[in-house]
CSV table of C-alpha atoms and ligand atoms in Angstrom, one decimal:
chain,number,residue,atom,x,y,z
A,1063,MET,CA,-18.6,-20.2,-23.5
A,1064,SER,CA,-22.0,-21.9,-22.7
A,1065,GLU,CA,-24.8,-19.6,-21.2
A,1066,PHE,CA,-25.9,-19.0,-18.1
A,1067,PHE,CA,-28.8,-20.0,-16.4
A,1068,LEU,CA,-30.5,-17.3,-14.7
A,1069,THR,CA,-33.3,-16.7,-11.8
A,1070,GLU,CA,-36.1,-14.2,-12.1
A,1071,SER,CA,-34.0,-11.4,-10.4
A,1072,GLY,CA,-31.8,-12.0,-12.8
A,1073,LYS,CA,-29.1,-13.9,-10.7
A,1074,LYS,CA,-26.9,-16.8,-11.9
A,1075,LEU,CA,-27.4,-20.5,-10.4
A,1076,VAL,CA,-25.7,-22.2,-9.2
A,1077,THR,CA,-25.4,-25.8,-7.9
A,1078,PHE,CA,-24.5,-26.1,-4.2
A,1079,ILE,CA,-22.8,-29.6,-3.3
A,1080,PRO,CA,-21.9,-29.3,0.4
A,1081,GLY,CA,-19.4,-33.0,0.5
A,1082,ASP,CA,-18.4,-34.7,3.1
A,1083,GLY,CA,-15.9,-34.1,6.2
A,1084,ILE,CA,-15.3,-30.6,6.1
A,1085,GLY,CA,-17.0,-30.3,2.9
A,1086,PRO,CA,-19.7,-28.3,4.3
A,1087,GLU,CA,-17.8,-26.6,6.8
A,1088,VAL,CA,-15.1,-24.8,4.5
A,1089,THR,CA,-18.4,-24.6,1.4
A,1090,GLY,CA,-20.5,-22.6,4.3
A,1091,ALA,CA,-17.6,-20.1,4.4
A,1092,ALA,CA,-17.2,-19.9,0.6
A,1093,ARG,CA,-21.1,-19.6,0.4
A,1094,ARG,CA,-21.2,-17.6,2.7
A,1095,ILE,CA,-18.1,-14.8,1.9
A,1096,ILE,CA,-19.2,-14.9,-1.7
A,1097,GLU,CA,-22.7,-13.4,-0.9
A,1098,ALA,CA,-20.5,-10.9,1.4
A,1099,THR,CA,-19.6,-9.7,-2.1
A,1100,GLY,CA,-22.4,-8.7,-3.2
A,1101,ALA,CA,-21.9,-11.4,-6.1
A,1102,ALA,CA,-25.3,-12.0,-8.4
A,1103,VAL,CA,-25.2,-15.6,-7.4
A,1104,ALA,CA,-28.1,-18.0,-6.6
A,1105,TRP,CA,-28.1,-22.0,-5.1
A,1106,GLU,CA,-30.0,-24.7,-5.8
A,1107,ASP,CA,-28.6,-26.9,-3.1
A,1108,ARG,CA,-27.9,-30.5,-3.7
A,1109,GLU,CA,-26.3,-33.5,-2.7
A,1110,ALA,CA,-23.1,-36.9,-3.5
A,1111,GLY,CA,-21.5,-38.4,-1.9
A,1112,ALA,CA,-21.4,-41.0,1.0
A,1113,ALA,CA,-25.2,-39.9,2.0
A,1114,VAL,CA,-25.9,-41.0,-1.4
A,1115,PHE,CA,-23.8,-43.6,-1.1
A,1116,LYS,CA,-25.2,-45.4,2.9
A,1117,GLN,CA,-28.7,-44.4,0.9
A,1118,GLY,CA,-27.8,-47.1,-1.5
A,1119,LEU,CA,-27.0,-45.3,-4.9
A,1120,PRO,CA,-23.7,-47.0,-6.1
A,1121,SER,CA,-22.7,-44.0,-8.0
A,1122,GLY,CA,-23.2,-41.6,-4.9
A,1123,VAL,CA,-24.9,-39.2,-7.5
A,1124,PRO,CA,-28.7,-38.5,-7.4
A,1125,GLN,CA,-30.6,-37.7,-10.5
A,1126,ASN,CA,-31.8,-34.5,-9.2
A,1127,THR,CA,-28.1,-33.5,-8.5
A,1128,ILE,CA,-27.5,-34.0,-12.5
A,1129,ASP,CA,-30.6,-32.4,-13.0
A,1130,SER,CA,-29.3,-29.5,-11.4
A,1131,ILE,CA,-25.8,-29.3,-13.1
A,1132,GLN,CA,-27.6,-30.0,-16.6
A,1133,LYS,CA,-29.1,-26.7,-16.2
A,1134,THR,CA,-27.3,-24.9,-14.1
A,1135,LYS,CA,-23.8,-25.4,-16.0
A,1136,ILE,CA,-22.1,-25.0,-12.6
A,1137,ALA,CA,-21.5,-25.8,-9.2
A,1138,LEU,CA,-19.7,-25.6,-6.2
A,1139,LYS,CA,-18.5,-28.9,-4.3
A,1140,GLY,CA,-17.4,-30.4,-1.4
A,1141,PRO,CA,-14.9,-33.1,-0.8
A,1142,LEU,CA,-17.0,-36.1,-1.8
A,1143,GLU,CA,-15.8,-39.1,-0.2
A,1144,THR,CA,-16.3,-43.4,-1.2
A,1145,PRO,CA,-16.9,-45.1,1.6
A,1146,ILE,CA,-15.6,-48.2,1.5
A,1147,GLY,CA,-18.9,-51.6,1.4
A,1148,PHE,CA,-21.0,-49.0,0.2
A,1149,GLY,CA,-20.2,-47.7,-3.8
A,1150,GLU,CA,-17.2,-49.2,-5.3
A,1151,LYS,CA,-17.6,-46.2,-7.7
A,1152,SER,CA,-15.9,-42.8,-7.2
A,1153,ALA,CA,-18.6,-39.8,-6.4
A,1154,ASN,CA,-16.1,-37.3,-7.9
A,1155,VAL,CA,-15.0,-39.8,-11.2
A,1156,THR,CA,-18.7,-40.1,-11.5
A,1157,LEU,CA,-19.3,-36.3,-12.0
A,1158,ARG,CA,-16.6,-35.3,-14.2
A,1159,LYS,CA,-17.5,-38.2,-16.5
A,1160,LEU,CA,-20.9,-37.3,-16.8
A,1161,PHE,CA,-20.0,-33.8,-17.4
A,1162,GLU,CA,-17.0,-34.5,-19.3
A,1163,THR,CA,-14.5,-31.9,-17.1
A,1164,TYR,CA,-12.1,-33.1,-19.2
A,1165,ALA,CA,-9.4,-30.5,-17.7
A,1166,ASN,CA,-9.1,-29.9,-14.2
A,1167,ILE,CA,-7.3,-26.9,-13.5
A,1168,ARG,CA,-4.6,-26.5,-10.8
A,1169,PRO,CA,-3.8,-22.7,-9.7
A,1170,VAL,CA,-0.7,-22.2,-7.5
A,1171,ARG,CA,0.7,-19.3,-6.0
A,1172,THR,CA,2.8,-18.1,-3.4
A,1173,LEU,CA,0.3,-15.9,-1.4
A,1174,PRO,CA,1.7,-13.9,1.2
A,1175,GLY,CA,1.1,-14.1,4.8
A,1176,VAL,CA,1.6,-18.1,4.7
A,1177,PRO,CA,5.2,-18.7,5.5
A,1178,THR,CA,6.4,-21.4,3.6
A,1179,PRO,CA,10.2,-23.4,3.0
A,1180,PHE,CA,9.4,-21.8,-0.3
A,1181,SER,CA,8.8,-18.3,0.9
A,1182,ASN,CA,11.2,-16.7,-1.1
A,1183,LYS,CA,10.8,-17.9,-5.2
A,1184,ASN,CA,7.2,-15.8,-6.8
A,1185,ILE,CA,5.7,-19.1,-7.0
A,1186,ASP,CA,2.7,-19.2,-9.9
A,1187,LEU,CA,2.6,-21.8,-11.6
A,1188,VAL,CA,-0.4,-24.2,-13.0
A,1189,VAL,CA,-1.4,-27.7,-13.4
A,1190,VAL,CA,-3.3,-28.7,-16.2
A,1191,ARG,CA,-4.3,-32.4,-15.5
A,1192,GLU,CA,-6.4,-34.4,-18.1
A,1193,ASN,CA,-9.6,-35.4,-15.7
A,1194,VAL,CA,-11.4,-38.6,-17.1
A,1195,GLU,CA,-8.6,-41.2,-19.0
A,1196,ASP,CA,-5.6,-42.9,-17.6
A,1197,LEU,CA,-5.8,-45.5,-15.1
A,1198,TYR,CA,-8.8,-43.7,-13.8
A,1199,ALA,CA,-10.6,-45.4,-16.2
A,1200,GLY,CA,-10.8,-48.1,-12.8
A,1201,ILE,CA,-10.6,-50.9,-15.4
A,1202,GLU,CA,-8.8,-53.6,-13.0
A,1203,PHE,CA,-9.1,-57.2,-13.0
A,1204,MET,CA,-6.7,-59.9,-11.7
A,1205,GLN,CA,-4.9,-61.9,-14.4
A,1206,THR,CA,-3.7,-65.0,-12.6
A,1207,PRO,CA,-4.8,-65.1,-8.2
A,1208,GLY,CA,-1.2,-63.7,-8.0
A,1209,VAL,CA,-1.4,-61.2,-10.5
A,1210,ALA,CA,-3.2,-57.9,-10.7
A,1211,GLU,CA,-3.3,-56.2,-13.4
A,1212,ALA,CA,-5.2,-52.2,-14.7
A,1213,LEU,CA,-5.4,-50.4,-17.9
A,1214,LYS,CA,-4.2,-47.4,-18.8
A,1215,LEU,CA,-6.3,-45.7,-21.2
A,1216,ILE,CA,-5.0,-42.7,-24.0
A,1217,SER,CA,-7.3,-41.5,-26.6
A,1218,ARG,CA,-5.7,-39.0,-29.2
A,1219,LYS,CA,-8.7,-37.2,-29.1
A,1220,GLY,CA,-8.3,-37.0,-25.3
A,1221,CYS,CA,-4.7,-35.6,-25.6
A,1222,GLU,CA,-5.5,-32.4,-28.0
A,1223,LYS,CA,-8.5,-31.7,-26.3
A,1224,ILE,CA,-6.5,-31.4,-22.6
A,1225,VAL,CA,-2.7,-30.0,-25.1
A,1226,ARG,CA,-4.8,-27.7,-26.5
A,1227,LEU,CA,-6.4,-26.1,-23.8
A,1228,GLY,CA,-3.6,-25.4,-22.0
A,1229,PHE,CA,-1.8,-23.6,-24.2
A,1230,GLU,CA,-5.0,-21.6,-25.0
A,1231,PHE,CA,-5.7,-21.3,-20.7
A,1232,ALA,CA,-2.4,-19.9,-21.2
A,1233,ARG,CA,-2.5,-17.6,-23.9
A,1234,ALA,CA,-6.2,-15.9,-22.1
A,1235,GLU,CA,-3.7,-15.2,-18.7
A,1236,GLY,CA,-0.9,-14.1,-20.9
A,1237,ARG,CA,1.6,-16.6,-19.7
A,1238,LYS,CA,4.9,-17.3,-21.2
A,1239,LYS,CA,6.0,-20.7,-20.9
A,1240,VAL,CA,3.9,-24.4,-21.0
A,1241,HIS,CA,6.1,-28.0,-20.1
A,1242,CYS,CA,4.5,-30.8,-20.9
A,1243,ALA,CA,5.3,-33.9,-17.9
A,1244,THR,CA,5.2,-37.1,-18.9
A,1245,LYS,CA,7.0,-41.2,-19.0
A,1246,SER,CA,6.7,-41.2,-21.9
A,1247,ASN,CA,10.6,-42.7,-21.6
A,1248,ILE,CA,8.5,-45.8,-20.1
A,1249,MET,CA,5.7,-45.7,-21.8
A,1250,LYS,CA,5.9,-45.0,-24.9
A,1251,LEU,CA,2.4,-46.0,-26.2
A,1252,THR,CA,0.2,-44.0,-23.4
A,1253,GLU,CA,2.5,-40.7,-22.0
A,1254,GLY,CA,4.2,-41.0,-25.6
A,1255,MET,CA,0.8,-40.1,-26.9
A,1256,LEU,CA,0.2,-36.7,-24.5
A,1257,LYS,CA,3.7,-36.1,-25.7
A,1258,ARG,CA,3.6,-36.5,-29.2
A,1259,THR,CA,0.7,-34.7,-29.6
A,1260,PHE,CA,1.9,-31.5,-27.0
A,1261,GLU,CA,4.7,-31.7,-29.7
A,1262,ALA,CA,2.3,-31.3,-32.6
A,1263,VAL,CA,0.4,-28.9,-31.2
A,1264,ALA,CA,2.8,-26.2,-29.7
A,1265,PRO,CA,4.2,-24.9,-32.9
A,1266,GLU,CA,0.2,-23.0,-33.1
A,1267,TYR,CA,1.4,-21.0,-30.0
A,1268,PRO,CA,4.9,-19.7,-31.1
A,1269,GLU,CA,4.8,-17.1,-28.3
A,1270,ILE,CA,4.5,-19.7,-25.8
A,1271,GLU,CA,8.2,-21.0,-25.0
A,1272,SER,CA,6.8,-25.1,-25.4
A,1273,THR,CA,8.7,-28.4,-23.4
A,1274,HIS,CA,8.9,-31.6,-22.2
A,1275,ILE,CA,9.6,-32.5,-19.3
A,1276,ILE,CA,10.3,-36.2,-18.7
A,1277,VAL,CA,7.7,-36.0,-14.7
A,1278,ASP,CA,9.6,-37.8,-11.9
A,1279,ASN,CA,12.6,-35.3,-13.4
A,1280,CYS,CA,10.1,-32.0,-13.5
A,1281,ALA,CA,8.6,-33.3,-9.4
A,1282,HIS,CA,12.3,-32.9,-8.6
A,1283,GLN,CA,12.5,-28.7,-10.4
A,1284,LEU,CA,9.5,-28.0,-9.2
A,1285,VAL,CA,11.2,-29.1,-5.5
A,1286,ARG,CA,14.2,-27.3,-6.0
A,1287,PHE,CA,12.8,-24.2,-8.9
A,1288,PRO,CA,9.5,-23.9,-8.9
A,1289,GLU,CA,9.6,-21.0,-10.1
A,1290,TRP,CA,10.6,-21.7,-13.3
A,1291,PHE,CA,7.6,-23.4,-14.3
A,1292,ASP,CA,4.1,-21.4,-15.7
A,1293,VAL,CA,1.7,-24.2,-17.3
A,1294,ILE,CA,2.3,-27.8,-16.8
A,1295,ILE,CA,0.1,-30.0,-18.9
A,1296,MET,CA,-0.2,-34.3,-17.7
A,1297,THR,CA,-1.5,-37.5,-18.3
A,1298,ASN,CA,-4.4,-37.9,-15.3
A,1299,MET,CA,-2.2,-39.5,-12.3
A,1300,ASN,CA,0.7,-37.6,-12.6
A,1301,GLY,CA,-1.4,-34.8,-12.4
A,1302,ASP,CA,-3.0,-35.9,-9.8
A,1303,ILE,CA,0.4,-36.4,-8.0
A,1304,LEU,CA,2.6,-34.1,-8.5
A,1305,SER,CA,-0.9,-31.1,-7.9
A,1306,ASP,CA,0.3,-32.3,-4.7
A,1307,LEU,CA,3.2,-31.4,-4.1
A,1308,THR,CA,2.5,-28.1,-5.9
A,1309,SER,CA,-0.1,-27.3,-3.8
A,1310,GLY,CA,2.3,-28.2,-0.6
A,1311,LEU,CA,4.7,-25.4,-2.1
A,1312,ILE,CA,2.8,-22.4,-1.3
A,1313,GLY,CA,1.2,-24.1,2.1
A,1314,GLY,CA,-1.1,-27.1,1.6
A,1315,LEU,CA,-3.8,-28.8,0.9
A,1316,GLY,CA,-5.7,-25.6,2.2
A,1317,PHE,CA,-4.7,-23.6,-0.3
A,1318,ALA,CA,-5.4,-25.3,-3.3
A,1319,PRO,CA,-8.0,-24.6,-5.1
A,1320,SER,CA,-8.7,-26.2,-8.5
A,1321,ALA,CA,-11.7,-26.1,-11.5
A,1322,ASN,CA,-13.1,-29.3,-13.4
A,1323,LEU,CA,-13.5,-27.5,-16.9
A,1324,GLY,CA,-15.6,-29.3,-19.5
A,1325,THR,CA,-17.0,-27.8,-23.1
A,1326,ASP,CA,-20.4,-27.0,-21.4
A,1327,TYR,CA,-19.3,-27.3,-17.3
A,1328,ALA,CA,-17.5,-25.9,-14.7
A,1329,ILE,CA,-17.4,-27.8,-11.6
A,1330,PHE,CA,-15.4,-26.2,-8.5
A,1331,GLU,CA,-13.9,-27.7,-5.8
A,1332,ALA,CA,-10.8,-27.8,-3.5
A,1333,VAL,CA,-8.0,-29.8,-4.2
A,1334,HIS,CA,-8.2,-31.3,-1.0
A,1335,GLY,CA,-10.5,-34.1,0.4
A,1336,SER,CA,-12.8,-34.5,3.1
A,1337,ALA,CA,-10.3,-34.3,5.8
A,1338,PRO,CA,-12.0,-37.1,7.9
A,1339,ASP,CA,-9.3,-36.4,10.7
A,1340,ILE,CA,-10.8,-33.2,11.6
A,1341,ALA,CA,-14.1,-32.9,10.2
A,1342,GLY,CA,-16.4,-31.9,12.5
A,1343,LYS,CA,-14.0,-30.0,15.3
A,1344,GLY,CA,-14.3,-26.4,12.8
A,1345,ILE,CA,-10.6,-26.2,13.2
A,1346,ALA,CA,-10.8,-26.9,8.5
A,1347,ASN,CA,-8.9,-24.1,7.1
A,1348,PRO,CA,-11.5,-23.0,3.6
A,1349,THR,CA,-8.8,-21.1,1.4
A,1350,ALA,CA,-8.9,-23.5,-0.9
A,1351,LEU,CA,-12.0,-23.4,-1.3
A,1352,LEU,CA,-13.1,-19.8,-1.4
A,1353,LEU,CA,-10.2,-19.3,-3.4
A,1354,ALA,CA,-11.7,-22.0,-6.1
A,1355,ALA,CA,-15.3,-19.9,-4.9
A,1356,ALA,CA,-12.8,-16.8,-6.9
A,1357,MET,CA,-11.7,-18.9,-10.1
A,1358,MET,CA,-16.2,-19.7,-9.9
A,1359,LEU,CA,-16.6,-16.1,-10.3
A,1360,ASP,CA,-14.5,-15.2,-12.7
A,1361,HIS,CA,-16.5,-17.6,-15.1
A,1362,CYS,CA,-19.3,-16.3,-13.7
A,1363,ARG,CA,-17.6,-12.9,-15.1
A,1364,LEU,CA,-18.0,-11.6,-11.9
A,1365,ILE,CA,-14.4,-9.9,-11.9
A,1366,ASP,CA,-15.1,-7.4,-9.7
A,1367,GLN,CA,-16.5,-9.2,-7.1
A,1368,ALA,CA,-13.7,-12.5,-7.6
A,1369,LYS,CA,-11.1,-9.5,-6.9
A,1370,ARG,CA,-12.4,-8.5,-3.9
A,1371,LEU,CA,-12.4,-11.9,-2.5
A,1372,ARG,CA,-9.4,-12.7,-2.9
A,1373,GLN,CA,-8.5,-9.1,-1.8
A,1374,ALA,CA,-9.6,-10.4,1.8
A,1375,VAL,CA,-8.2,-13.8,1.7
A,1376,SER,CA,-4.7,-12.6,1.5
A,1377,ASP,CA,-5.5,-8.9,3.4
A,1378,THR,CA,-7.1,-11.5,6.4
A,1379,LEU,CA,-4.3,-14.0,6.4
A,1380,ASN,CA,-1.7,-11.1,5.7
A,1381,LEU,CA,-2.7,-8.2,7.9
A,1382,ASP,CA,-4.8,-9.0,10.2
A,1383,LYS,CA,-2.6,-12.5,11.1
A,1384,VAL,CA,-6.1,-14.5,11.3
A,1385,ARG,CA,-5.4,-17.7,10.3
A,1386,THR,CA,-6.5,-21.3,10.7
A,1387,GLY,CA,-4.4,-24.2,13.0
A,1388,ASP,CA,-2.8,-25.5,9.7
A,1389,LEU,CA,-0.6,-22.5,9.6
A,1390,GLY,CA,0.1,-22.2,12.9
A,1391,GLY,CA,-2.7,-20.3,13.8
A,1392,SER,CA,-5.6,-20.1,16.2
A,1393,ALA,CA,-8.7,-19.2,14.3
A,1394,SER,CA,-11.1,-21.8,14.1
A,1395,THR,CA,-13.4,-21.9,10.5
A,1396,ALA,CA,-16.2,-19.8,11.7
A,1397,GLU,CA,-13.6,-16.6,13.0
A,1398,PHE,CA,-11.5,-17.6,10.4
A,1399,THR,CA,-15.1,-16.5,8.2
A,1400,LYS,CA,-16.0,-14.1,10.2
A,1401,ALA,CA,-13.0,-12.0,9.7
A,1402,LEU,CA,-13.4,-12.3,6.1
A,1403,VAL,CA,-16.4,-11.1,6.2
A,1404,SER,CA,-15.9,-7.8,7.7
A,1405,ARG,CA,-12.7,-7.1,5.2
A,1406,ILE,CA,-14.9,-7.5,2.5
A,1407,ALA,CA,-18.0,-4.9,4.1
A,1408,ASN,CA,-15.1,-2.9,4.8
A,1409,GLY,CA,-12.5,-3.2,1.5
B,48,NAI,P1,-7.4,-35.4,2.5
B,48,NAI,O1,-6.5,-33.9,1.4
B,48,NAI,O2,-8.8,-35.8,2.8
B,48,NAI,O3,-6.0,-34.7,3.9
B,48,NAI,C1,-5.3,-35.3,4.0
B,48,NAI,C2,-4.6,-34.4,5.0
B,48,NAI,O4,-4.7,-32.4,5.0
B,48,NAI,C3,-5.3,-34.1,6.3
B,48,NAI,O5,-5.1,-34.7,7.4
B,48,NAI,C4,-6.6,-33.9,7.1
B,48,NAI,O6,-6.8,-32.9,7.7
B,48,NAI,C5,-6.0,-32.3,5.8
B,48,NAI,N1,-6.2,-30.6,5.6
B,48,NAI,C6,-7.3,-31.0,3.4
B,48,NAI,N2,-7.7,-30.7,4.0
B,48,NAI,C7,-7.5,-29.4,5.0
B,48,NAI,C8,-8.0,-28.2,5.4
B,48,NAI,N3,-9.2,-27.5,4.3
B,48,NAI,N4,-8.1,-26.8,6.5
B,48,NAI,C9,-6.7,-27.5,7.4
B,48,NAI,N5,-6.4,-29.3,6.7
B,48,NAI,C10,-6.5,-30.4,5.4
B,48,NAI,O7,-7.2,-36.9,2.1
B,48,NAI,P2,-6.9,-38.1,2.4
B,48,NAI,O8,-7.5,-38.4,3.7
B,48,NAI,O9,-6.4,-38.8,1.6
B,48,NAI,O10,-9.0,-38.3,1.9
B,48,NAI,C11,-10.3,-38.1,2.8
B,48,NAI,C12,-11.3,-38.4,1.5
B,48,NAI,O11,-11.3,-37.7,0.6
B,48,NAI,C13,-10.8,-40.1,0.9
B,48,NAI,O12,-12.4,-40.5,1.2
B,48,NAI,C14,-10.8,-39.5,-0.6
B,48,NAI,O13,-11.0,-40.4,-1.5
B,48,NAI,C15,-11.8,-37.7,-0.5
B,48,NAI,N6,-11.4,-37.1,-1.3
B,48,NAI,C16,-12.0,-36.8,-2.2
B,48,NAI,C17,-11.5,-35.8,-2.6
B,48,NAI,C18,-12.5,-34.6,-4.3
B,48,NAI,O14,-13.9,-34.6,-3.9
B,48,NAI,N7,-12.5,-33.7,-4.6
B,48,NAI,C19,-10.4,-35.4,-3.3
B,48,NAI,C20,-9.3,-35.7,-2.3
B,48,NAI,C21,-9.9,-36.6,-1.3
């Protein structure tokens, strides 16, 4: 693992990107709560997203943000939108490509105090999504005036990296099963490459049960028997879509964190976007970003602080019953954050 940048006072420096829409609200909450845990973290504030596009920078990511992440190797970011008419590219895709964060880890776990139709199931699964290849290369063109074409690019190297990371992650977490969900029955070369790579690598992890599953059946089984699943490896678009589904299983996008991991860099964020419909109203649920912040603390080896953060989230939702509107509660983002801070202070 790459070494972190330490400040003079010995704190781990993290690039902090508030993002767009509800981004400043939820990242602000996360920052406050990380500070409440006493974690030895310092922040370098940087911009990316809508405001940067509007300044005329087509990538949405300014050089001083790139420089900062290159130095700190770790970022906590809010969602970034690509405003129509200001830029063609997604600032998120730019960040993933620049820092080669080829894996997107999206864990979901049944949360006490978050009632869902699946509350009686013990859901604890992780989508491991390939993060830089597939249709997200964004290469599209008109074949004829009436026919559009998009390129789905999948490399053997990319498949190997994501499959190995999936198995290593499962091994590190002591998980028992790894699925690989593909559409290899139709796209035999592209999706089939992930399936074949998975089957070639799996025997190196004999203690882990490995199963290939067709991705549409995976969607079906995830809703019927989510407790069957442990780690699921997918190509970029399948992982994008099914990880929103898995977020829904545990209460929605407000509860789903994610980590973009590369060999040298790690960028932590929520699965959700900038939620323009509720931006600025002070009602966003910061839990997803908070759980991403806990993943970041684990990554920084601040394990105790990560544990306290997760416990405070669980106690605030389950015992204090302080909940935001998406969960049928009436707490504002600020009230929810305040309740978490007092849980941490008294915990
Ligand atoms: P979205 O995730 O922003 O919103 C979908 C729905 O979920 C909305 O009704 C929203 O109010 C609700 N929601 C999302 N997060 C919530 C939270 N924390 N608390 C309460 N409710 C929440 O998806 P949408 O509308 O498709 O995307 C909006 C923008 O975000 C787009 O510009 C998109 O490109 C961008 N986006 C950025 C992502 C990132 O930076 N990683 C990821 C997904 C979308």
